[in-house]
Amino acid sequence: MTERPQSPARYHSVAIVLHWLLVGLLVYQFALGLRLDELKGGDKFVAFQLHKSIGITVLLLSLARLALRLFVPRPAEFGEGAQKLAARLVHWGFYAVMLLGPLSGWIIVSTAKIKLPTMLFGVVPWPHLPLPVAFNAPADLAHTVLVWSLPALILLHVAGVLYHWRLRDEVPGRMFAAGLAGLSGIGAGLVWLGASAGLGFAGPLPNLWAVSPAPAPIAPLLPEPAASESADAASAEPAPTESAAGAETALSCDWTVESGSRLGFATQYGGTAINGTFRKWQARIKFCADDLPHASIAATVNLASAATGDPDRDENLHGASFFDAAQFAQARFTASGFKLLGPGRYAAGGSLSLHGVNRPVRVVFTLVQSGAKATAQGTATLSRLAFGVGSDEWAATDQIPDSVTVQFTIRATRAN
Ligand code: HEM
Ligand code: HEM
């Protein structure tokens, strides 16, 4: 029962609309795909989100198109033997690209080591497939092979259509609205194809994601109480406050870190800002503004407590490619050598031990004191690669810059 009774003269109007919509999207998508590599920073992020959004749209529209193909009567197949086989191969080749192309792309982004969330057209969150990282490389290869067969299929397909036009048979008119039969339809189709390619290669990238690469939520921070170190306290000079609160005499230079403090870091992935926090850390602080030579900070940070708002990304961050928290559970920072830079502004030379590497790190901060309370806010900039954080492909700095900013806000109370 291969013959279809009463084959229609042309494709169903919905099939025709879907054919031309998919021509535009596929060709645009292919051109955009070729552009992904050369783009940088925010443009790259936008282009990737656009590529994912259009690719998933292609997948959904192609499923609708396949359903029509299977369940709605279409014009009878044309020609005999090799000609018929060639047409079938090209058409099914197209279906393979339209379905497996996007699917392989979806697998690539679902199995990437750092998974960026997909927000279709900046609006619809799209899930990742639950597949292991081992699927990444084969999917990447499959994506390349599938999408590169698209131009070849198009060439064969258009050659076939032109062949039928030369034979003056009815085939070229079957995929166009009634008024567009013949050369005008084919011409319009080719112009549409060329315009989609041009737009994909060089068109503007509509930034629908201006607000969606949301900064990761800042986790509430509960620093573990700092052990008070009082050995030097007796010899320390009294600390004048920077507020006008009045004279204080013979006060301790030890400070206890309070909740509401935050230790975080800022980096980027493919142009998207990533803000992380350490949920567990502790610090011993000894500081009297008029005795800077004896001021010191000793902090320990639990690296497995780093959180960036994405559990998959965090797992990768704690893993062997980055912090390797299983082997190097803690980072240690000690600082002394405090200097006054200006009113309420200080710098301290310190040493950071991270990931088995010990290197100098300079911290700059502002300090506001009010009675027994003080708030210090500061930053340090460090090279992650100097600490060996980010190995293999993460050692490249085109996606994740080398420079990482550590930011802290420490609220502390003077120990009695
Ligand atoms: C039919 C739809 C699609 C077409 C025609 C297409 C086309 C392309 C092209 C031409 C490239 C550059 C490939 C290369 O030169 O190696 C590319 C790369 C890429 N595409 Fe697609 N794509 C499609 C769907 C998708 C979808 C749905 C996703 C994800 C949800 C996706 C994710 C990617 C990724 C992550 C890359 C970069 C791969 C790499 O770095 O090697 N693509 N795509
Ligand atoms: C990305 C580019 C294109 C894709 C993916 C594509 C895909 C397809 C597919 C899958 C079919 C078979 C319909 C079916 O049986 O389900 C088809 C038919 C057709 N396409 Fe395309 N096409 C593309 C570009 C073009 C262009 C540029 C033209 C004309 C200039 C064209 C003209 C036609 C015509 C006339 C038919 C009907 C053939 C027949 O009745 O046997 N297509 N196309």
Short mmCIF file of C-alpha atoms and ligand atoms in Angstrom, two decimals:
data_model
loop_
_atom_site.label_atom_id
_atom_site.label_comp_id
_atom_site.label_asym_id
_atom_site.label_seq_id
_atom_site.Cartn_x
_atom_site.Cartn_y
_atom_site.Cartn_z
CA MET A 1 0.00 0.00 0.00
CA THR A 2 2.58 2.56 -1.03
CA GLU A 3 0.25 4.45 -3.41
CA ARG A 4 -1.61 7.30 -1.83
CA PRO A 5 -5.07 7.73 -3.21
CA GLN A 6 -5.98 11.27 -4.26
CA SER A 7 -2.57 12.86 -3.73
CA PRO A 8 -2.95 16.63 -3.43
CA ALA A 9 -1.40 18.85 -6.12
CA ARG A 10 0.77 20.76 -3.65
CA TYR A 11 1.93 20.47 -0.05
CA HIS A 12 -0.47 21.41 2.76
CA SER A 13 -0.33 25.15 3.40
CA VAL A 14 1.00 24.56 6.93
CA ALA A 15 3.75 22.34 5.48
CA ILE A 16 4.63 25.12 3.00
CA VAL A 17 4.80 27.76 5.76
CA LEU A 18 6.95 25.43 7.89
CA HIS A 19 9.25 24.62 4.93
CA TRP A 20 10.06 28.27 4.34
CA LEU A 21 10.23 29.19 7.99
CA LEU A 22 12.70 26.34 8.55
CA VAL A 23 14.74 27.31 5.48
CA GLY A 24 15.22 30.78 7.01
CA LEU A 25 15.97 29.54 10.51
CA LEU A 26 18.33 26.75 9.47
CA VAL A 27 20.38 28.93 7.17
CA TYR A 28 20.50 31.79 9.69
CA GLN A 29 21.45 29.29 12.39
CA PHE A 30 24.24 27.78 10.32
CA ALA A 31 25.74 31.20 9.61
CA LEU A 32 25.42 32.22 13.25
CA GLY A 33 27.10 28.95 14.28
CA LEU A 34 30.12 29.80 12.13
CA ARG A 35 30.31 33.19 13.81
CA LEU A 36 30.27 31.86 17.37
CA ASP A 37 33.99 31.26 17.53
CA GLU A 38 35.15 34.71 16.53
CA LEU A 39 32.84 36.69 18.82
CA LYS A 40 34.09 37.89 22.20
CA GLY A 41 32.73 38.85 25.59
CA GLY A 42 29.06 39.84 25.89
CA ASP A 43 28.45 39.42 22.14
CA LYS A 44 29.56 35.83 22.40
CA PHE A 45 27.17 35.18 25.26
CA VAL A 46 24.27 36.75 23.34
CA ALA A 47 25.15 34.84 20.14
CA PHE A 48 25.30 31.55 22.06
CA GLN A 49 21.94 32.17 23.72
CA LEU A 50 20.48 33.10 20.32
CA HIS A 51 22.01 30.00 18.72
CA LYS A 52 20.52 27.79 21.43
CA SER A 53 17.11 29.53 21.21
CA ILE A 54 16.84 29.26 17.43
CA GLY A 55 18.23 25.72 17.42
CA ILE A 56 15.62 24.51 19.91
CA THR A 57 12.93 26.31 17.87
CA VAL A 58 14.17 24.44 14.80
CA LEU A 59 13.89 21.19 16.74
CA LEU A 60 10.28 21.87 17.79
CA LEU A 61 9.18 23.12 14.35
CA SER A 62 10.88 20.13 12.70
CA LEU A 63 8.95 17.74 14.92
CA ALA A 64 5.74 19.46 13.79
CA ARG A 65 6.94 19.25 10.20
CA LEU A 66 7.71 15.53 10.55
CA ALA A 67 4.25 14.89 12.03
CA LEU A 68 2.69 16.62 9.01
CA ARG A 69 4.92 14.62 6.68
CA LEU A 70 3.83 11.36 8.29
CA PHE A 71 0.15 12.03 8.85
CA VAL A 72 -1.07 14.56 6.26
CA PRO A 73 -1.37 13.54 2.59
CA ARG A 74 1.25 15.14 0.33
CA PRO A 75 1.84 15.21 -3.40
CA ALA A 76 2.85 11.90 -4.95
CA GLU A 77 6.56 11.20 -5.25
CA PHE A 78 7.93 12.12 -8.63
CA GLY A 79 10.26 10.30 -10.98
CA GLU A 80 11.64 6.77 -11.01
CA GLY A 81 14.62 4.76 -9.84
CA ALA A 82 17.78 6.73 -9.05
CA GLN A 83 16.04 10.08 -9.34
CA LYS A 84 13.40 9.10 -6.80
CA LEU A 85 16.04 7.64 -4.50
CA ALA A 86 18.15 10.82 -4.69
CA ALA A 87 15.15 12.99 -3.80
CA ARG A 88 14.31 10.70 -0.87
CA LEU A 89 17.89 10.70 0.40
CA VAL A 90 18.11 14.48 0.30
CA HIS A 91 14.72 14.93 2.01
CA TRP A 92 15.48 12.44 4.78
CA GLY A 93 18.95 13.92 5.05
CA PHE A 94 17.26 17.24 5.76
CA TYR A 95 15.07 15.68 8.44
CA ALA A 96 18.16 14.12 10.05
CA VAL A 97 19.88 17.53 10.18
CA MET A 98 16.74 19.33 11.38
CA LEU A 99 16.23 16.89 14.27
CA LEU A 100 19.63 15.46 15.16
CA GLY A 101 21.50 18.76 14.56
CA PRO A 102 19.69 20.59 17.36
CA LEU A 103 19.63 17.46 19.53
CA SER A 104 23.43 17.11 19.32
CA GLY A 105 23.77 20.85 20.13
CA TRP A 106 21.49 20.39 23.14
CA ILE A 107 23.67 17.47 24.30
CA ILE A 108 26.83 19.61 23.95
CA VAL A 109 25.51 22.34 26.23
CA SER A 110 23.99 19.80 28.67
CA THR A 111 27.29 18.00 29.14
CA ALA A 112 29.67 20.97 29.15
CA LYS A 113 31.86 21.12 32.22
CA ILE A 114 30.57 24.56 33.03
CA LYS A 115 26.88 24.60 32.26
CA LEU A 116 25.41 27.95 31.43
CA PRO A 117 21.66 28.04 31.87
CA THR A 118 19.67 28.30 28.63
CA MET A 119 16.93 30.91 28.54
CA LEU A 120 15.11 30.66 25.20
CA PHE A 121 14.78 34.16 23.74
CA GLY A 122 15.53 35.51 27.22
CA VAL A 123 12.14 34.22 28.46
CA VAL A 124 11.71 30.43 28.61
CA PRO A 125 14.10 28.44 30.80
CA TRP A 126 15.23 25.32 28.95
CA PRO A 127 16.50 22.26 30.88
CA HIS A 128 19.73 20.38 30.41
CA LEU A 129 19.57 16.72 29.41
CA PRO A 130 20.70 14.46 32.27
CA LEU A 131 23.70 12.98 30.48
CA PRO A 132 27.29 12.35 31.59
CA VAL A 133 30.19 14.56 30.47
CA ALA A 134 31.45 11.63 28.34
CA PHE A 135 28.74 12.50 25.80
CA ASN A 136 30.25 15.92 25.16
CA ALA A 137 32.99 15.11 22.66
CA PRO A 138 30.89 12.71 20.50
CA ALA A 139 28.02 15.22 20.48
CA ASP A 140 30.42 17.96 19.41
CA LEU A 141 31.65 15.81 16.53
CA ALA A 142 28.11 14.81 15.55
CA HIS A 143 27.00 18.47 15.62
CA THR A 144 29.82 19.50 13.31
CA VAL A 145 29.23 16.64 10.84
CA LEU A 146 25.44 17.10 10.81
CA VAL A 147 25.40 20.85 10.39
CA TRP A 148 28.13 20.81 7.73
CA SER A 149 26.01 18.43 5.65
CA LEU A 150 23.39 21.18 5.44
CA PRO A 151 25.07 23.25 2.68
CA ALA A 152 25.69 20.08 0.66
CA LEU A 153 22.05 19.01 0.98
CA ILE A 154 20.85 22.49 0.03
CA LEU A 155 23.00 22.46 -3.11
CA LEU A 156 21.64 19.06 -4.18
CA HIS A 157 18.09 20.09 -3.28
CA VAL A 158 18.15 23.36 -5.21
CA ALA A 159 19.83 21.61 -8.15
CA GLY A 160 16.95 19.11 -8.10
CA VAL A 161 14.37 21.88 -8.03
CA LEU A 162 16.05 23.66 -10.96
CA TYR A 163 16.22 20.37 -12.87
CA HIS A 164 12.47 20.00 -12.48
CA TRP A 165 11.96 23.60 -13.50
CA ARG A 166 13.88 22.90 -16.72
CA LEU A 167 11.70 19.88 -17.35
CA ARG A 168 8.72 22.20 -16.86
CA ASP A 169 7.04 19.66 -14.57
CA GLU A 170 4.88 20.53 -11.58
CA VAL A 171 7.44 19.77 -8.83
CA PRO A 172 8.83 23.30 -8.26
CA GLY A 173 5.32 24.67 -7.74
CA ARG A 174 4.38 22.20 -5.03
CA MET A 175 6.20 23.98 -2.22
CA PHE A 176 4.94 27.49 -3.02
CA ALA A 177 1.65 29.29 -2.79
CA ALA A 178 -0.37 29.01 -6.03
CA GLY A 179 0.70 32.40 -7.43
CA LEU A 180 4.41 31.70 -7.00
CA ALA A 181 4.86 28.75 -9.32
CA GLY A 182 7.85 28.58 -11.62
CA LEU A 183 10.90 30.77 -11.61
CA SER A 184 9.45 33.59 -9.53
CA GLY A 185 8.90 31.14 -6.64
CA ILE A 186 12.35 29.60 -6.94
CA GLY A 187 13.89 33.08 -7.18
CA ALA A 188 11.99 34.25 -4.10
CA GLY A 189 13.12 31.09 -2.27
CA LEU A 190 16.76 31.73 -3.13
CA VAL A 191 16.55 35.39 -2.11
CA TRP A 192 15.04 34.30 1.21
CA LEU A 193 17.87 31.81 1.66
CA GLY A 194 20.53 34.42 0.86
CA ALA A 195 19.01 37.03 3.16
CA SER A 196 18.88 34.55 6.07
CA ALA A 197 22.54 33.66 5.51
CA GLY A 198 23.55 37.33 5.36
CA LEU A 199 21.67 38.14 8.53
CA GLY A 200 23.25 35.21 10.34
CA PHE A 201 26.78 36.02 9.19
CA ALA A 202 26.73 39.75 9.74
CA GLY A 203 23.38 40.85 11.22
CA PRO A 204 22.96 42.54 14.59
CA LEU A 205 22.65 40.26 17.60
CA PRO A 206 19.42 41.18 19.40
CA ASN A 207 20.28 41.20 23.07
CA LEU A 208 17.22 39.67 24.70
CA TRP A 209 19.36 38.52 27.59
CA ALA A 210 20.37 41.90 28.91
CA VAL A 211 18.89 41.08 32.28
CA SER A 212 18.92 37.31 32.25
CA PRO A 213 22.53 36.42 33.01
CA ALA A 214 21.43 37.07 36.55
CA PRO A 215 24.13 37.41 39.13
CA ALA A 216 24.12 34.39 41.32
CA PRO A 217 22.19 34.89 44.52
CA ILE A 218 24.51 35.80 47.33
CA ALA A 219 24.36 33.04 49.86
CA PRO A 220 23.78 34.04 53.44
CA LEU A 221 27.09 33.93 55.11
CA LEU A 222 27.64 32.47 58.50
CA PRO A 223 31.29 32.76 59.32
CA GLU A 224 32.46 30.47 62.00
CA PRO A 225 33.28 32.38 65.14
CA ALA A 226 36.84 33.56 65.19
CA ALA A 227 39.03 32.36 67.99
CA SER A 228 40.16 35.34 69.96
CA GLU A 229 43.89 35.70 70.14
CA SER A 230 44.86 37.82 73.08
CA ALA A 231 48.55 37.15 73.54
CA ASP A 232 49.60 40.52 72.17
CA ALA A 233 46.59 42.40 73.29
CA ALA A 234 48.00 43.64 76.54
CA SER A 235 50.97 45.29 74.86
CA ALA A 236 48.90 46.92 72.14
CA GLU A 237 48.30 50.61 72.18
CA PRO A 238 44.81 51.98 72.63
CA ALA A 239 42.96 52.38 69.37
CA PRO A 240 41.46 55.70 68.45
CA THR A 241 38.26 55.34 66.47
CA GLU A 242 37.76 56.94 63.08
CA SER A 243 34.35 58.08 64.10
CA ALA A 244 33.94 61.16 66.23
CA ALA A 245 32.54 58.95 68.96
CA GLY A 246 35.11 60.00 71.43
CA ALA A 247 38.20 58.80 73.14
CA GLU A 248 38.70 55.15 73.86
CA THR A 249 41.44 53.97 76.06
CA ALA A 250 43.23 50.68 76.50
CA LEU A 251 40.96 48.81 74.16
CA SER A 252 41.67 45.40 72.70
CA CYS A 253 42.98 45.18 69.16
CA ASP A 254 41.25 41.82 68.62
CA TRP A 255 38.11 41.71 66.53
CA THR A 256 35.45 39.05 66.24
CA VAL A 257 33.86 38.55 62.82
CA GLU A 258 30.08 38.86 62.94
CA SER A 259 27.39 37.33 60.74
CA GLY A 260 26.49 39.61 57.84
CA SER A 261 30.09 39.46 56.70
CA ARG A 262 30.77 38.24 53.20
CA LEU A 263 33.71 36.77 51.39
CA GLY A 264 33.13 36.47 47.67
CA PHE A 265 34.76 36.44 44.29
CA ALA A 266 33.91 37.72 40.86
CA THR A 267 34.87 36.19 37.54
CA GLN A 268 33.33 35.61 34.14
CA TYR A 269 32.45 32.75 31.90
CA GLY A 270 32.12 33.54 28.19
CA GLY A 271 31.38 37.16 29.00
CA THR A 272 28.80 36.38 31.69
CA ALA A 273 29.54 37.69 35.15
CA ILE A 274 29.80 34.99 37.81
CA ASN A 275 29.67 36.04 41.43
CA GLY A 276 30.48 33.49 44.06
CA THR A 277 30.57 33.36 47.83
CA PHE A 278 32.36 31.23 50.36
CA ARG A 279 29.84 30.06 52.91
CA LYS A 280 32.41 28.82 55.41
CA TRP A 281 35.45 30.74 56.47
CA GLN A 282 36.90 32.23 59.57
CA ALA A 283 39.31 35.02 60.34
CA ARG A 284 41.35 36.23 63.26
CA ILE A 285 41.82 39.93 63.09
CA LYS A 286 44.16 42.03 65.11
CA PHE A 287 43.96 45.67 64.25
CA CYS A 288 44.50 48.97 65.98
CA ALA A 289 44.72 51.95 63.68
CA ASP A 290 47.61 53.47 65.60
CA ASP A 291 49.59 50.26 65.79
CA LEU A 292 49.72 49.06 62.23
CA PRO A 293 53.04 47.18 62.67
CA HIS A 294 51.23 44.72 64.97
CA ALA A 295 48.08 44.43 62.88
CA SER A 296 47.43 41.04 61.32
CA ILE A 297 44.80 38.94 59.63
CA ALA A 298 44.76 35.15 59.52
CA ALA A 299 41.90 33.66 57.57
CA THR A 300 41.03 30.14 56.52
CA VAL A 301 38.50 29.46 53.81
CA ASN A 302 36.72 26.19 53.21
CA LEU A 303 36.98 25.79 49.43
CA ALA A 304 34.16 23.27 49.14
CA SER A 305 31.85 25.98 50.47
CA ALA A 306 32.25 28.09 47.32
CA ALA A 307 28.82 28.70 45.82
CA THR A 308 27.93 30.47 42.58
CA GLY A 309 24.19 29.79 42.38
CA ASP A 310 24.47 26.78 40.02
CA PRO A 311 25.00 23.35 41.65
CA ASP A 312 26.56 21.82 38.51
CA ARG A 313 28.99 24.68 38.13
CA ASP A 314 29.84 24.55 41.84
CA GLU A 315 30.57 20.85 41.65
CA ASN A 316 33.00 21.56 38.84
CA LEU A 317 34.52 24.46 40.76
CA HIS A 318 35.20 22.27 43.81
CA GLY A 319 36.51 19.46 41.59
CA ALA A 320 39.96 18.54 40.31
CA SER A 321 39.96 21.06 37.44
CA PHE A 322 39.66 24.05 39.76
CA PHE A 323 39.99 24.13 43.57
CA ASP A 324 40.46 20.37 43.95
CA ALA A 325 38.92 20.70 47.40
CA ALA A 326 39.27 16.95 48.02
CA GLN A 327 43.05 17.44 48.12
CA PHE A 328 43.35 21.09 49.16
CA ALA A 329 40.41 21.60 51.47
CA GLN A 330 41.33 25.05 52.70
CA ALA A 331 42.89 28.23 51.48
CA ARG A 332 44.89 30.21 54.04
CA PHE A 333 45.50 33.91 53.95
CA THR A 334 47.75 35.76 56.35
CA ALA A 335 48.42 39.46 56.16
CA SER A 336 50.60 41.91 57.99
CA GLY A 337 52.53 44.95 56.82
CA PHE A 338 49.50 47.24 56.96
CA LYS A 339 49.83 50.72 55.47
CA LEU A 340 47.61 53.74 55.70
CA LEU A 341 46.76 54.91 52.16
CA GLY A 342 44.44 57.78 53.07
CA PRO A 343 41.69 58.54 55.56
CA GLY A 344 40.13 55.16 56.42
CA ARG A 345 41.94 53.40 53.53
CA TYR A 346 44.53 50.71 54.10
CA ALA A 347 46.62 48.20 52.21
CA ALA A 348 48.08 45.01 53.59
CA GLY A 349 50.69 42.72 52.10
CA GLY A 350 49.70 39.12 52.58
CA SER A 351 50.37 35.60 51.57
CA LEU A 352 47.76 33.26 50.15
CA SER A 353 48.12 29.53 50.18
CA LEU A 354 45.67 28.04 47.68
CA HIS A 355 45.63 24.81 45.74
CA GLY A 356 49.06 23.89 47.11
CA VAL A 357 50.65 27.15 45.94
CA ASN A 358 51.80 29.94 48.21
CA ARG A 359 52.00 33.43 46.74
CA PRO A 360 51.93 37.07 47.84
CA VAL A 361 48.59 38.84 47.56
CA ARG A 362 47.90 42.48 48.34
CA VAL A 363 44.62 43.55 49.91
CA VAL A 364 43.19 47.05 49.82
CA PHE A 365 40.29 48.02 52.07
CA THR A 366 38.35 50.83 53.63
CA LEU A 367 37.55 50.78 57.30
CA VAL A 368 34.76 52.46 59.16
CA GLN A 369 34.76 52.16 62.92
CA SER A 370 32.02 53.19 65.23
CA GLY A 371 32.55 52.40 68.87
CA ALA A 372 33.11 48.66 69.24
CA LYS A 373 31.84 47.95 65.75
CA ALA A 374 33.83 48.12 62.54
CA THR A 375 33.17 47.38 58.90
CA ALA A 376 35.99 46.70 56.50
CA GLN A 377 35.31 46.45 52.79
CA GLY A 378 38.01 45.51 50.37
CA THR A 379 39.29 43.65 47.38
CA ALA A 380 42.28 41.69 46.22
CA THR A 381 43.03 40.75 42.65
CA LEU A 382 44.77 37.51 41.95
CA SER A 383 45.81 35.38 39.04
CA ARG A 384 43.97 32.04 39.25
CA LEU A 385 46.51 30.42 36.91
CA ALA A 386 49.41 31.40 39.18
CA PHE A 387 47.69 29.17 41.77
CA GLY A 388 47.03 26.43 39.20
CA VAL A 389 43.27 26.96 39.47
CA GLY A 390 41.76 25.89 36.14
CA SER A 391 43.54 23.03 34.42
CA ASP A 392 43.26 21.46 30.96
CA GLU A 393 40.86 23.46 28.80
CA TRP A 394 40.11 25.77 31.74
CA ALA A 395 43.68 27.03 31.61
CA ALA A 396 42.70 29.02 28.51
CA THR A 397 41.64 32.55 29.34
CA ASP A 398 39.25 33.25 26.46
CA GLN A 399 36.28 31.89 28.41
CA ILE A 400 37.41 32.43 32.02
CA PRO A 401 39.84 35.31 32.55
CA ASP A 402 42.98 34.74 34.54
CA SER A 403 42.31 37.62 36.86
CA VAL A 404 39.82 36.99 39.69
CA THR A 405 38.63 39.64 42.09
CA VAL A 406 38.15 38.65 45.69
CA GLN A 407 35.76 40.91 47.55
CA PHE A 408 35.02 41.03 51.23
CA THR A 409 32.88 42.88 53.67
CA ILE A 410 33.81 42.13 57.22
CA ARG A 411 31.65 43.30 60.07
CA ALA A 412 33.44 42.86 63.33
CA THR A 413 33.06 43.63 66.99
CA ARG A 414 35.95 44.55 69.22
CA ALA A 415 36.76 41.77 71.67
CA ASN A 416 36.67 42.80 75.30
C1 HEM B 1 19.68 23.00 13.17
C2 HEM B 1 20.15 23.72 14.10
C3 HEM B 1 21.59 24.07 14.24
C4 HEM B 1 22.53 24.42 13.30
C5 HEM B 1 22.34 24.50 11.80
C6 HEM B 1 23.75 24.69 14.01
C7 HEM B 1 24.93 25.09 13.41
C8 HEM B 1 26.12 25.24 14.07
C9 HEM B 1 27.38 25.56 13.44
C10 HEM B 1 27.58 25.80 11.95
C11 HEM B 1 28.32 25.58 14.41
C12 HEM B 1 29.83 25.79 14.23
C13 HEM B 1 30.32 24.37 14.06
C14 HEM B 1 31.73 24.18 13.68
O1 HEM B 1 32.23 24.87 12.80
O2 HEM B 1 32.32 23.25 14.27
C15 HEM B 1 27.67 25.29 15.66
C16 HEM B 1 28.32 25.22 16.88
C17 HEM B 1 27.65 25.03 18.07
N1 HEM B 1 26.30 24.83 18.24
FE1 HEM B 1 24.94 24.66 16.82
N2 HEM B 1 23.55 24.50 15.37
C18 HEM B 1 22.23 24.13 15.54
C19 HEM B 1 21.59 23.88 16.72
C20 HEM B 1 22.18 24.01 17.97
C21 HEM B 1 21.50 23.86 19.22
C22 HEM B 1 20.02 23.55 19.41
C23 HEM B 1 22.43 24.04 20.19
C24 HEM B 1 22.27 23.98 21.70
C25 HEM B 1 21.15 23.93 22.36
C26 HEM B 1 23.69 24.28 19.55
C27 HEM B 1 24.88 24.48 20.21
C28 HEM B 1 26.07 24.68 19.59
C29 HEM B 1 27.31 24.78 20.29
C30 HEM B 1 27.49 24.68 21.82
C31 HEM B 1 28.30 25.00 19.34
C32 HEM B 1 29.80 25.17 19.58
C33 HEM B 1 30.40 23.83 19.50
C34 HEM B 1 31.90 23.91 19.63
O3 HEM B 1 32.41 24.79 20.31
O4 HEM B 1 32.54 23.04 19.02
N3 HEM B 1 23.50 24.26 18.20
N4 HEM B 1 26.34 25.09 15.43
C1 HEM B 2 17.50 24.88 4.36
C2 HEM B 2 17.03 24.71 3.16
C3 HEM B 2 15.94 23.74 2.78
C4 HEM B 2 15.45 22.67 3.46
C5 HEM B 2 15.90 22.14 4.84
C6 HEM B 2 14.43 22.08 2.67
C7 HEM B 2 13.73 20.96 3.02
C8 HEM B 2 12.81 20.32 2.21
C9 HEM B 2 12.21 19.06 2.46
C10 HEM B 2 12.52 18.21 3.69
C11 HEM B 2 11.37 18.78 1.47
C12 HEM B 2 10.54 17.54 1.31
C13 HEM B 2 9.21 17.80 1.85
C14 HEM B 2 8.64 16.55 2.43
O1 HEM B 2 8.41 15.59 1.72
O2 HEM B 2 8.43 16.58 3.65
C15 HEM B 2 11.41 19.89 0.56
C16 HEM B 2 10.68 20.00 -0.58
C17 HEM B 2 10.79 21.03 -1.47
N1 HEM B 2 11.64 22.11 -1.37
FE1 HEM B 2 12.93 22.48 0.05
N2 HEM B 2 14.28 22.81 1.53
C18 HEM B 2 15.19 23.83 1.57
C19 HEM B 2 15.40 24.80 0.63
C20 HEM B 2 14.66 24.93 -0.50
C21 HEM B 2 14.85 25.93 -1.51
C22 HEM B 2 15.91 27.03 -1.42
C23 HEM B 2 13.94 25.72 -2.47
C24 HEM B 2 13.70 26.45 -3.76
C25 HEM B 2 14.40 27.44 -4.18
C26 HEM B 2 13.16 24.57 -2.08
C27 HEM B 2 12.14 24.03 -2.79
C28 HEM B 2 11.47 22.89 -2.48
C29 HEM B 2 10.43 22.29 -3.32
C30 HEM B 2 9.93 22.84 -4.63
C31 HEM B 2 10.01 21.12 -2.71
C32 HEM B 2 8.96 20.13 -3.17
C33 HEM B 2 9.64 18.96 -3.78
C34 HEM B 2 8.61 17.90 -4.12
O3 HEM B 2 7.45 18.19 -4.30
O4 HEM B 2 9.02 16.73 -4.24
N3 HEM B 2 13.63 24.11 -0.87
N4 HEM B 2 12.32 20.81 1.03
#
